[in-house]
């Protein structure tokens, strides 16, 4: 039986996504779970999996088209099946509208035709707004794949004619330009590291990227609406660093090594199992204690920050946590994240240790109730039994939502986290 594939909601505040590329063409065979298309959100380009198996009977939107969350994008059915696309899409739209209204306690409104036409109208409006408010980087309408390919070949997108919807530059346009030997502008020389005395830097005005807009919107709302409080502790990191060195020495030479962050993620999971209010969300007048411990890892990407998620961290050994985190971080930096890479976080870790940051405070990522900020492992003088020696110390700060938990519970959580890091063999059991 034919099914309508809709634009998924990939994130707490996602309202729409732009369909960047169809991976499966019309008439192509697809299995449930196969990548059907690539969509672009405020944060990243994400692969969308098909929710059904069969033949892709019709693409309901073209490449480059913004679609609201829940809007129909394709029809998948059995081979040879006769499909009334308009009726099928209309039924799906009405069902979706009715479900939404029921959840909001409102009666469904409008006819099927209204629900169906709302999708292209909203898409057209979003497209028009995008063209008029300067959201396209450098003022050029192009897919993320086309931008990456052009950057790799040092091509100026402004010199390439787009063949996509509304003149959008797509991958094949850049490939054609490469084959034709399109002229490339000279690369700008890097600015000198030291500005001579007396020279004034040039003032620049740069448009906000979609990712920076999303970060600004969410973090402003979080600071305004969530009553943050902060608890800091210092951890003896020497036992963890010693065990990590020993564990990595035992791994095969060609296998990736365990990172400090892998140990910290596992220690967070141990503490979250004991204190479920820290692994929770506020839903109206209810606290939702999540059954899964899915830890988000903040990753620096071009023009902003993206959080990738390692699921069920408490149930996995360190080598699995390390492999999954590494894969998701790499995809995030390459702009190739998948839906499962960014969905479902119940707690987040932000680690700036690699930048030699001693201590900082992070903003909670809604709808989560807490986030842990991690600094560098430093060699510092410490006093033990009246004697001064060199030790390895790590400062961490837990930011928590006072509506869900309080200072005493947060302090106990940090205490258990600290004990686990200082006795790291617990993480290997």
Coordinates of C-alpha atoms in Angstrom, one line a residue:
X1 CA 0.0 0.0 0.0
X2 CA 1.3 3.4 -1.0
X3 CA 2.6 5.7 1.7
X4 CA 3.4 9.4 1.8
X5 CA 6.9 10.3 3.1
X6 CA 6.8 13.6 5.0
X7 CA 9.5 16.2 6.0
X8 CA 10.7 14.9 9.4
X9 CA 11.3 17.1 12.4
X10 CA 15.0 16.9 13.1
X11 CA 15.5 19.0 16.1
X12 CA 13.7 20.8 19.0
X13 CA 13.0 24.0 17.1
X14 CA 13.0 22.9 13.4
X15 CA 10.1 24.5 11.5
X16 CA 11.1 23.6 7.9
X17 CA 13.8 22.0 5.8
X18 CA 15.0 22.6 2.3
X19 CA 15.1 19.5 0.1
X20 CA 18.7 19.7 -1.3
X21 CA 18.9 16.5 -3.4
X22 CA 16.9 13.4 -4.3
X23 CA 19.1 10.3 -3.7
X24 CA 16.4 8.0 -5.2
X25 CA 14.9 9.1 -8.4
X26 CA 11.3 8.6 -9.4
X27 CA 10.8 5.0 -10.4
X28 CA 13.7 3.9 -8.3
X29 CA 13.5 1.1 -5.7
X30 CA 13.9 1.9 -2.1
X31 CA 14.0 -0.1 1.1
X32 CA 12.8 1.1 4.5
X33 CA 15.7 2.9 6.1
X34 CA 17.5 3.7 2.8
X35 CA 18.6 7.3 2.3
X36 CA 15.8 8.8 0.2
X37 CA 16.9 12.5 0.0
X38 CA 19.2 15.1 1.6
X39 CA 17.6 18.0 3.4
X40 CA 19.1 21.2 4.7
X41 CA 18.1 22.6 8.1
X42 CA 19.2 25.6 10.0
X43 CA 22.1 23.5 11.4
X44 CA 23.3 21.0 8.8
X45 CA 22.6 19.0 5.7
X46 CA 21.0 15.7 6.8
X47 CA 20.2 12.4 5.0
X48 CA 16.5 11.5 5.3
X49 CA 15.6 7.8 5.3
X50 CA 12.6 6.4 3.7
X51 CA 9.8 5.3 6.1
X52 CA 8.5 2.7 3.6
X53 CA 9.8 0.1 1.1
X54 CA 8.8 -0.1 -2.6
X55 CA 9.0 2.1 -5.6
X56 CA 9.3 5.9 -5.5
X57 CA 6.2 6.8 -7.5
X58 CA 6.5 10.6 -7.3
X59 CA 8.6 13.4 -5.9
X60 CA 6.2 15.9 -4.5
X61 CA 8.7 18.7 -4.2
X62 CA 11.7 19.7 -6.4
X63 CA 15.3 20.1 -5.3
X64 CA 15.9 23.4 -3.6
X65 CA 12.4 23.7 -2.2
X66 CA 11.7 24.6 1.4
X67 CA 9.1 22.4 3.0
X68 CA 7.4 22.8 6.5
X69 CA 7.9 20.0 9.0
X70 CA 5.4 17.3 8.3
X71 CA 4.8 18.4 4.7
X72 CA 4.7 15.6 2.1
X73 CA 7.8 15.2 0.0
X74 CA 7.3 11.8 -1.8
X75 CA 5.0 8.8 -2.4
X76 CA 6.4 5.3 -2.0
X77 CA 4.3 2.3 -3.1
X78 CA 4.4 -1.2 -4.6
X79 CA 5.4 -1.8 -8.2
X80 CA 2.5 -1.6 -10.6
X81 CA 0.2 -0.1 -7.9
X82 CA -2.3 2.5 -9.2
X83 CA -2.0 5.6 -7.1
X84 CA -4.2 8.7 -6.9
X85 CA -1.5 11.0 -5.7
X86 CA -3.8 14.0 -5.0
X87 CA -6.2 12.0 -2.9
X88 CA -3.4 10.2 -1.1
X89 CA -1.6 13.4 -0.2
X90 CA -4.8 15.1 0.8
X91 CA -5.7 12.2 3.1
X92 CA -2.3 12.3 4.7
X93 CA -2.5 16.1 5.1
X94 CA -5.9 15.9 6.8
X95 CA -4.8 13.1 9.1
X96 CA -1.8 15.1 10.1
X97 CA -3.9 18.2 10.6
X98 CA -6.4 16.3 12.7
X99 CA -3.7 14.7 14.9
X100 CA -2.1 18.1 15.5
X101 CA -5.5 19.6 16.4
X102 CA -6.3 16.8 18.7
X103 CA -3.0 17.2 20.5
X104 CA -3.7 20.9 20.9
X105 CA -7.3 20.4 21.9
X106 CA -8.7 22.1 18.8
X107 CA -11.1 20.8 16.2
X108 CA -9.6 20.1 12.8
X109 CA -10.1 23.0 10.3
X110 CA -10.2 23.2 6.5
X111 CA -10.6 20.7 3.7
X112 CA -8.1 18.4 2.2
X113 CA -7.4 20.8 -0.7
X114 CA -6.6 23.6 1.8
X115 CA -4.2 21.3 3.7
X116 CA -2.5 20.2 0.5
X117 CA -2.1 23.6 -1.0
X118 CA -0.7 25.0 2.2
X119 CA 2.5 23.0 1.6
X120 CA 3.6 24.6 -1.7
X121 CA 2.3 28.0 -0.6
X122 CA 4.4 27.9 2.6
X123 CA 7.4 26.6 0.6
X124 CA 7.0 29.5 -1.9
X125 CA 6.7 32.0 0.9
X126 CA 9.8 30.7 2.6
X127 CA 11.8 30.7 -0.6
X128 CA 10.7 34.3 -1.3
X129 CA 11.8 35.4 2.2
X130 CA 15.1 33.6 1.8
X131 CA 15.8 35.5 -1.4
X132 CA 14.9 38.9 0.1
X133 CA 16.5 38.8 3.5
X134 CA 20.0 37.8 2.5
X135 CA 20.1 34.3 4.0
X136 CA 22.1 32.9 1.1
X137 CA 25.8 33.0 1.8
X138 CA 27.5 35.5 -0.4
X139 CA 24.1 36.2 -2.0
X140 CA 24.4 33.0 -4.1
X141 CA 21.7 30.4 -4.2
X142 CA 23.4 27.0 -4.2
X143 CA 23.2 23.6 -2.5
X144 CA 25.7 22.7 0.3
X145 CA 27.2 20.0 -1.9
X146 CA 27.7 22.5 -4.8
X147 CA 29.3 25.0 -2.3
X148 CA 31.7 22.4 -1.0
X149 CA 32.7 21.2 -4.5
X150 CA 33.2 24.8 -5.7
X151 CA 35.3 25.6 -2.7
X152 CA 37.5 22.5 -3.2
X153 CA 38.1 23.6 -6.8
X154 CA 38.5 27.3 -6.0
X155 CA 35.5 28.3 -8.2
X156 CA 33.5 31.5 -7.9
X157 CA 29.8 30.4 -7.6
X158 CA 28.8 33.9 -8.9
X159 CA 30.3 32.9 -12.3
X160 CA 28.2 29.7 -12.5
X161 CA 24.7 29.5 -13.9
X162 CA 22.3 27.4 -11.9
X163 CA 19.9 24.8 -13.4
X164 CA 18.0 24.0 -10.2
X165 CA 14.6 25.4 -9.1
X166 CA 14.7 29.2 -9.1
X167 CA 18.2 29.3 -10.5
X168 CA 19.7 27.3 -7.6
X169 CA 23.2 26.0 -8.3
X170 CA 23.4 22.3 -7.9
X171 CA 26.3 19.8 -8.0
X172 CA 25.9 19.1 -11.7
X173 CA 26.3 22.8 -12.5
X174 CA 29.6 22.9 -10.7
X175 CA 30.8 19.7 -12.3
X176 CA 29.9 21.2 -15.8
X177 CA 31.9 24.3 -14.9
X178 CA 34.9 22.2 -14.0
X179 CA 34.7 20.3 -17.2
X180 CA 34.5 23.5 -19.2
X181 CA 37.5 24.9 -17.4
X182 CA 35.7 27.8 -15.7
X183 CA 38.1 30.5 -14.6
X184 CA 38.8 30.6 -10.9
X185 CA 39.6 33.9 -9.0
X186 CA 43.0 34.0 -7.3
X187 CA 43.0 32.9 -3.7
X188 CA 43.2 35.7 -1.3
X189 CA 46.5 35.8 0.6
X190 CA 46.1 35.2 4.3
X191 CA 46.3 38.2 6.5
X192 CA 49.6 38.8 8.3
X193 CA 49.8 37.4 11.8
X194 CA 51.0 40.8 13.1
X195 CA 49.4 44.1 12.0
X196 CA 52.0 46.8 11.8
X197 CA 51.6 49.6 14.3
X198 CA 49.4 52.4 13.0
X199 CA 47.4 50.4 10.5
X200 CA 43.7 50.1 11.0
X201 CA 41.8 46.9 10.3
X202 CA 39.0 47.1 7.7
X203 CA 35.5 47.1 9.1
X204 CA 33.4 44.2 7.7
X205 CA 29.7 43.4 7.8
X206 CA 29.0 39.7 7.4
X207 CA 25.5 38.2 7.1
X208 CA 24.5 35.7 9.8
X209 CA 24.5 32.1 8.6
X210 CA 21.4 30.0 9.2
X211 CA 23.4 28.1 11.8
X212 CA 24.4 31.2 13.7
X213 CA 20.7 32.4 13.5
X214 CA 19.5 29.1 15.1
X215 CA 22.2 29.2 17.8
X216 CA 21.4 32.8 18.7
X217 CA 17.6 32.1 18.8
X218 CA 17.9 29.0 21.0
X219 CA 20.6 30.3 23.3
X220 CA 18.8 33.6 23.9
X221 CA 15.5 31.7 24.7
X222 CA 17.4 29.3 27.0
X223 CA 19.0 32.1 29.0
X224 CA 15.8 34.1 29.3
X225 CA 13.4 31.2 30.1
X226 CA 15.5 28.6 32.0
X227 CA 16.6 29.5 35.5
X228 CA 20.2 28.4 35.2
X229 CA 22.5 27.6 38.2
X230 CA 26.1 26.4 38.1
X231 CA 28.2 24.0 40.2
X232 CA 32.0 23.6 39.6
X233 CA 34.5 21.0 40.9
X234 CA 38.1 20.1 40.3
X235 CA 38.9 16.5 39.4
X236 CA 42.1 14.5 39.8
X237 CA 42.6 13.4 36.2
X238 CA 45.9 11.5 36.7
X239 CA 44.3 8.0 37.2
X240 CA 42.1 8.5 34.1
X241 CA 45.1 9.7 32.0
X242 CA 47.2 6.7 33.1
X243 CA 44.5 4.2 32.3
X244 CA 43.9 5.8 28.9
X245 CA 47.5 5.5 28.1
X246 CA 47.6 1.9 29.1
X247 CA 44.4 1.0 27.2
X248 CA 45.6 2.7 24.0
X249 CA 48.9 0.9 24.2
X250 CA 47.0 -2.4 24.3
X251 CA 44.9 -1.6 21.2
X252 CA 46.1 -2.7 17.7
X253 CA 48.2 -0.1 15.9
X254 CA 45.7 0.4 13.1
X255 CA 42.8 1.0 15.5
X256 CA 41.8 4.5 16.5
X257 CA 42.7 5.4 20.1
X258 CA 40.4 6.3 23.0
X259 CA 40.1 10.0 23.7
X260 CA 39.8 11.8 27.0
X261 CA 36.3 12.7 25.9
X262 CA 35.3 9.1 25.6
X263 CA 36.1 8.5 29.3
X264 CA 34.2 11.7 30.3
X265 CA 31.1 10.6 28.3
X266 CA 31.0 7.2 30.0
X267 CA 31.5 8.8 33.5
X268 CA 28.6 11.2 32.8
X269 CA 26.4 8.2 31.9
X270 CA 27.3 6.5 35.2
X271 CA 26.3 9.5 37.2
X272 CA 23.1 10.1 35.1
X273 CA 21.8 6.6 35.9
X274 CA 22.1 7.4 39.6
X275 CA 20.5 10.9 39.4
X276 CA 17.7 10.7 36.7
X277 CA 16.6 14.3 37.3
X278 CA 19.8 15.5 35.6
X279 CA 18.8 13.3 32.6
X280 CA 15.4 14.9 32.4
X281 CA 13.2 17.4 30.6
X282 CA 10.4 19.7 31.7
X283 CA 7.1 19.1 29.8
X284 CA 4.5 21.5 31.1
X285 CA 3.8 20.6 34.7
X286 CA 5.7 17.2 34.5
X287 CA 9.3 16.2 34.8
X288 CA 10.2 13.6 32.1
X289 CA 12.9 11.3 33.4
X290 CA 14.3 9.8 30.2
X291 CA 14.8 6.0 30.1
X292 CA 17.7 6.3 27.6
X293 CA 20.9 8.1 28.4
X294 CA 21.7 9.8 25.1
X295 CA 24.6 12.3 25.4
X296 CA 25.1 15.2 23.0
X297 CA 28.6 16.2 22.1
X298 CA 29.1 19.8 21.0
X299 CA 31.2 20.0 17.8
X300 CA 32.7 23.1 16.3
X301 CA 31.7 23.3 12.6
X302 CA 32.0 26.0 10.0
X303 CA 30.1 29.1 11.1
X304 CA 28.9 27.7 14.4
X305 CA 28.3 24.8 16.7
X306 CA 26.5 21.5 16.1
X307 CA 25.6 18.8 18.7
X308 CA 25.9 15.2 17.7
X309 CA 24.4 12.4 19.9
X310 CA 25.8 9.1 21.1
X311 CA 22.8 7.0 22.2
X312 CA 22.6 4.6 25.2
X313 CA 26.0 5.6 26.5
X314 CA 25.4 3.8 29.8
X315 CA 25.0 0.5 28.0
X316 CA 28.0 0.6 25.7
X317 CA 31.7 -0.1 26.3
X318 CA 34.3 2.6 25.8
X319 CA 35.5 1.4 22.4
X320 CA 31.9 1.5 21.0
X321 CA 31.3 4.9 22.5
X322 CA 34.6 6.1 21.0
X323 CA 33.8 4.7 17.5
X324 CA 30.3 6.1 17.4
X325 CA 31.4 9.6 18.7
X326 CA 34.2 9.7 16.2
X327 CA 32.0 8.8 13.2
X328 CA 29.3 11.3 14.1
X329 CA 31.8 14.1 14.7
X330 CA 33.5 13.5 11.4
X331 CA 30.2 13.5 9.5
X332 CA 29.2 16.8 11.3
X333 CA 32.5 18.5 10.2
X334 CA 32.0 17.2 6.6
X335 CA 28.4 18.4 6.5
X336 CA 27.0 14.9 6.1
X337 CA 25.2 14.2 9.3
X338 CA 22.3 11.7 9.4
X339 CA 19.0 12.1 11.3
X340 CA 20.1 9.8 14.1
X341 CA 23.3 11.8 14.5
X342 CA 21.5 14.9 15.9
X343 CA 18.2 13.5 17.4
X344 CA 17.3 12.5 20.9
X345 CA 19.9 14.0 23.2
X346 CA 19.0 14.0 26.9
X347 CA 22.2 15.6 28.3
X348 CA 25.0 17.5 26.6
X349 CA 28.8 17.7 27.1
X350 CA 30.7 20.7 25.8
X351 CA 34.5 20.1 26.0
X352 CA 36.9 22.9 25.2
X353 CA 39.9 21.1 26.7
X354 CA 41.7 20.9 23.3
X355 CA 41.8 24.7 23.2
X356 CA 43.7 24.9 26.6
X357 CA 40.6 26.5 28.3
X358 CA 40.9 26.2 32.0
X359 CA 37.3 26.7 32.9
X360 CA 34.0 28.0 31.3
X361 CA 30.2 27.8 31.8
X362 CA 27.9 26.4 29.1
X363 CA 24.3 27.3 28.3
X364 CA 21.7 24.6 28.6
X365 CA 20.5 23.1 25.3
X366 CA 16.6 22.9 25.5
X367 CA 14.7 20.8 26.2
X368 CA 17.4 19.2 28.3
X369 CA 17.8 20.1 32.0
X370 CA 21.6 20.2 32.2
X371 CA 24.9 20.5 30.3
X372 CA 28.5 19.8 31.5
X373 CA 31.3 22.2 30.5
X374 CA 34.8 20.6 30.5
X375 CA 38.2 22.4 30.5
X376 CA 41.7 21.2 29.9
X377 CA 43.6 18.6 31.9
X378 CA 46.5 20.7 33.4
X379 CA 49.6 20.0 35.3
X380 CA 49.4 22.1 38.5
X381 CA 51.0 22.1 41.9
X382 CA 48.8 20.2 44.4
X383 CA 49.1 19.7 48.2
X384 CA 48.8 16.1 49.5
X385 CA 49.6 15.2 53.1
X386 CA 51.4 18.5 53.6
X387 CA 53.7 18.1 50.6
X388 CA 53.6 19.9 47.3
X389 CA 53.8 17.9 44.1
X390 CA 52.8 18.1 40.5
X391 CA 49.3 16.7 39.7
X392 CA 46.9 16.6 36.8
X393 CA 43.7 18.5 37.4
X394 CA 40.5 19.0 35.4
X395 CA 37.8 21.6 36.1
X396 CA 34.2 20.9 35.1
X397 CA 31.0 23.0 35.6
X398 CA 27.5 21.6 35.5
X399 CA 24.8 24.1 34.4
X400 CA 21.3 22.9 35.5
X401 CA 17.7 24.0 35.2
X402 CA 16.4 24.9 38.7
X403 CA 12.9 24.0 37.7
X404 CA 14.0 20.3 37.4
X405 CA 16.8 19.9 39.9
X406 CA 18.6 21.9 42.6
X407 CA 22.0 22.6 43.9
X408 CA 22.3 19.7 46.4
X409 CA 21.4 17.1 43.7
X410 CA 23.7 18.7 41.1
X411 CA 26.5 18.7 43.7
X412 CA 25.9 15.0 44.4
X413 CA 25.9 14.3 40.7
X414 CA 29.3 16.1 40.3
X415 CA 30.6 14.2 43.3
X416 CA 29.8 10.8 41.7
X417 CA 31.2 12.0 38.3
X418 CA 34.4 13.0 40.1
X419 CA 34.7 9.7 42.0
X420 CA 34.2 7.8 38.7
X421 CA 37.0 9.7 36.9
X422 CA 39.3 9.3 39.9
X423 CA 38.7 5.5 39.9
X424 CA 38.4 4.9 36.2
X425 CA 38.5 1.1 36.3
X426 CA 34.8 1.4 37.0
X427 CA 34.4 2.6 33.4
X428 CA 36.0 -0.6 32.0
X429 CA 33.7 -3.0 33.9

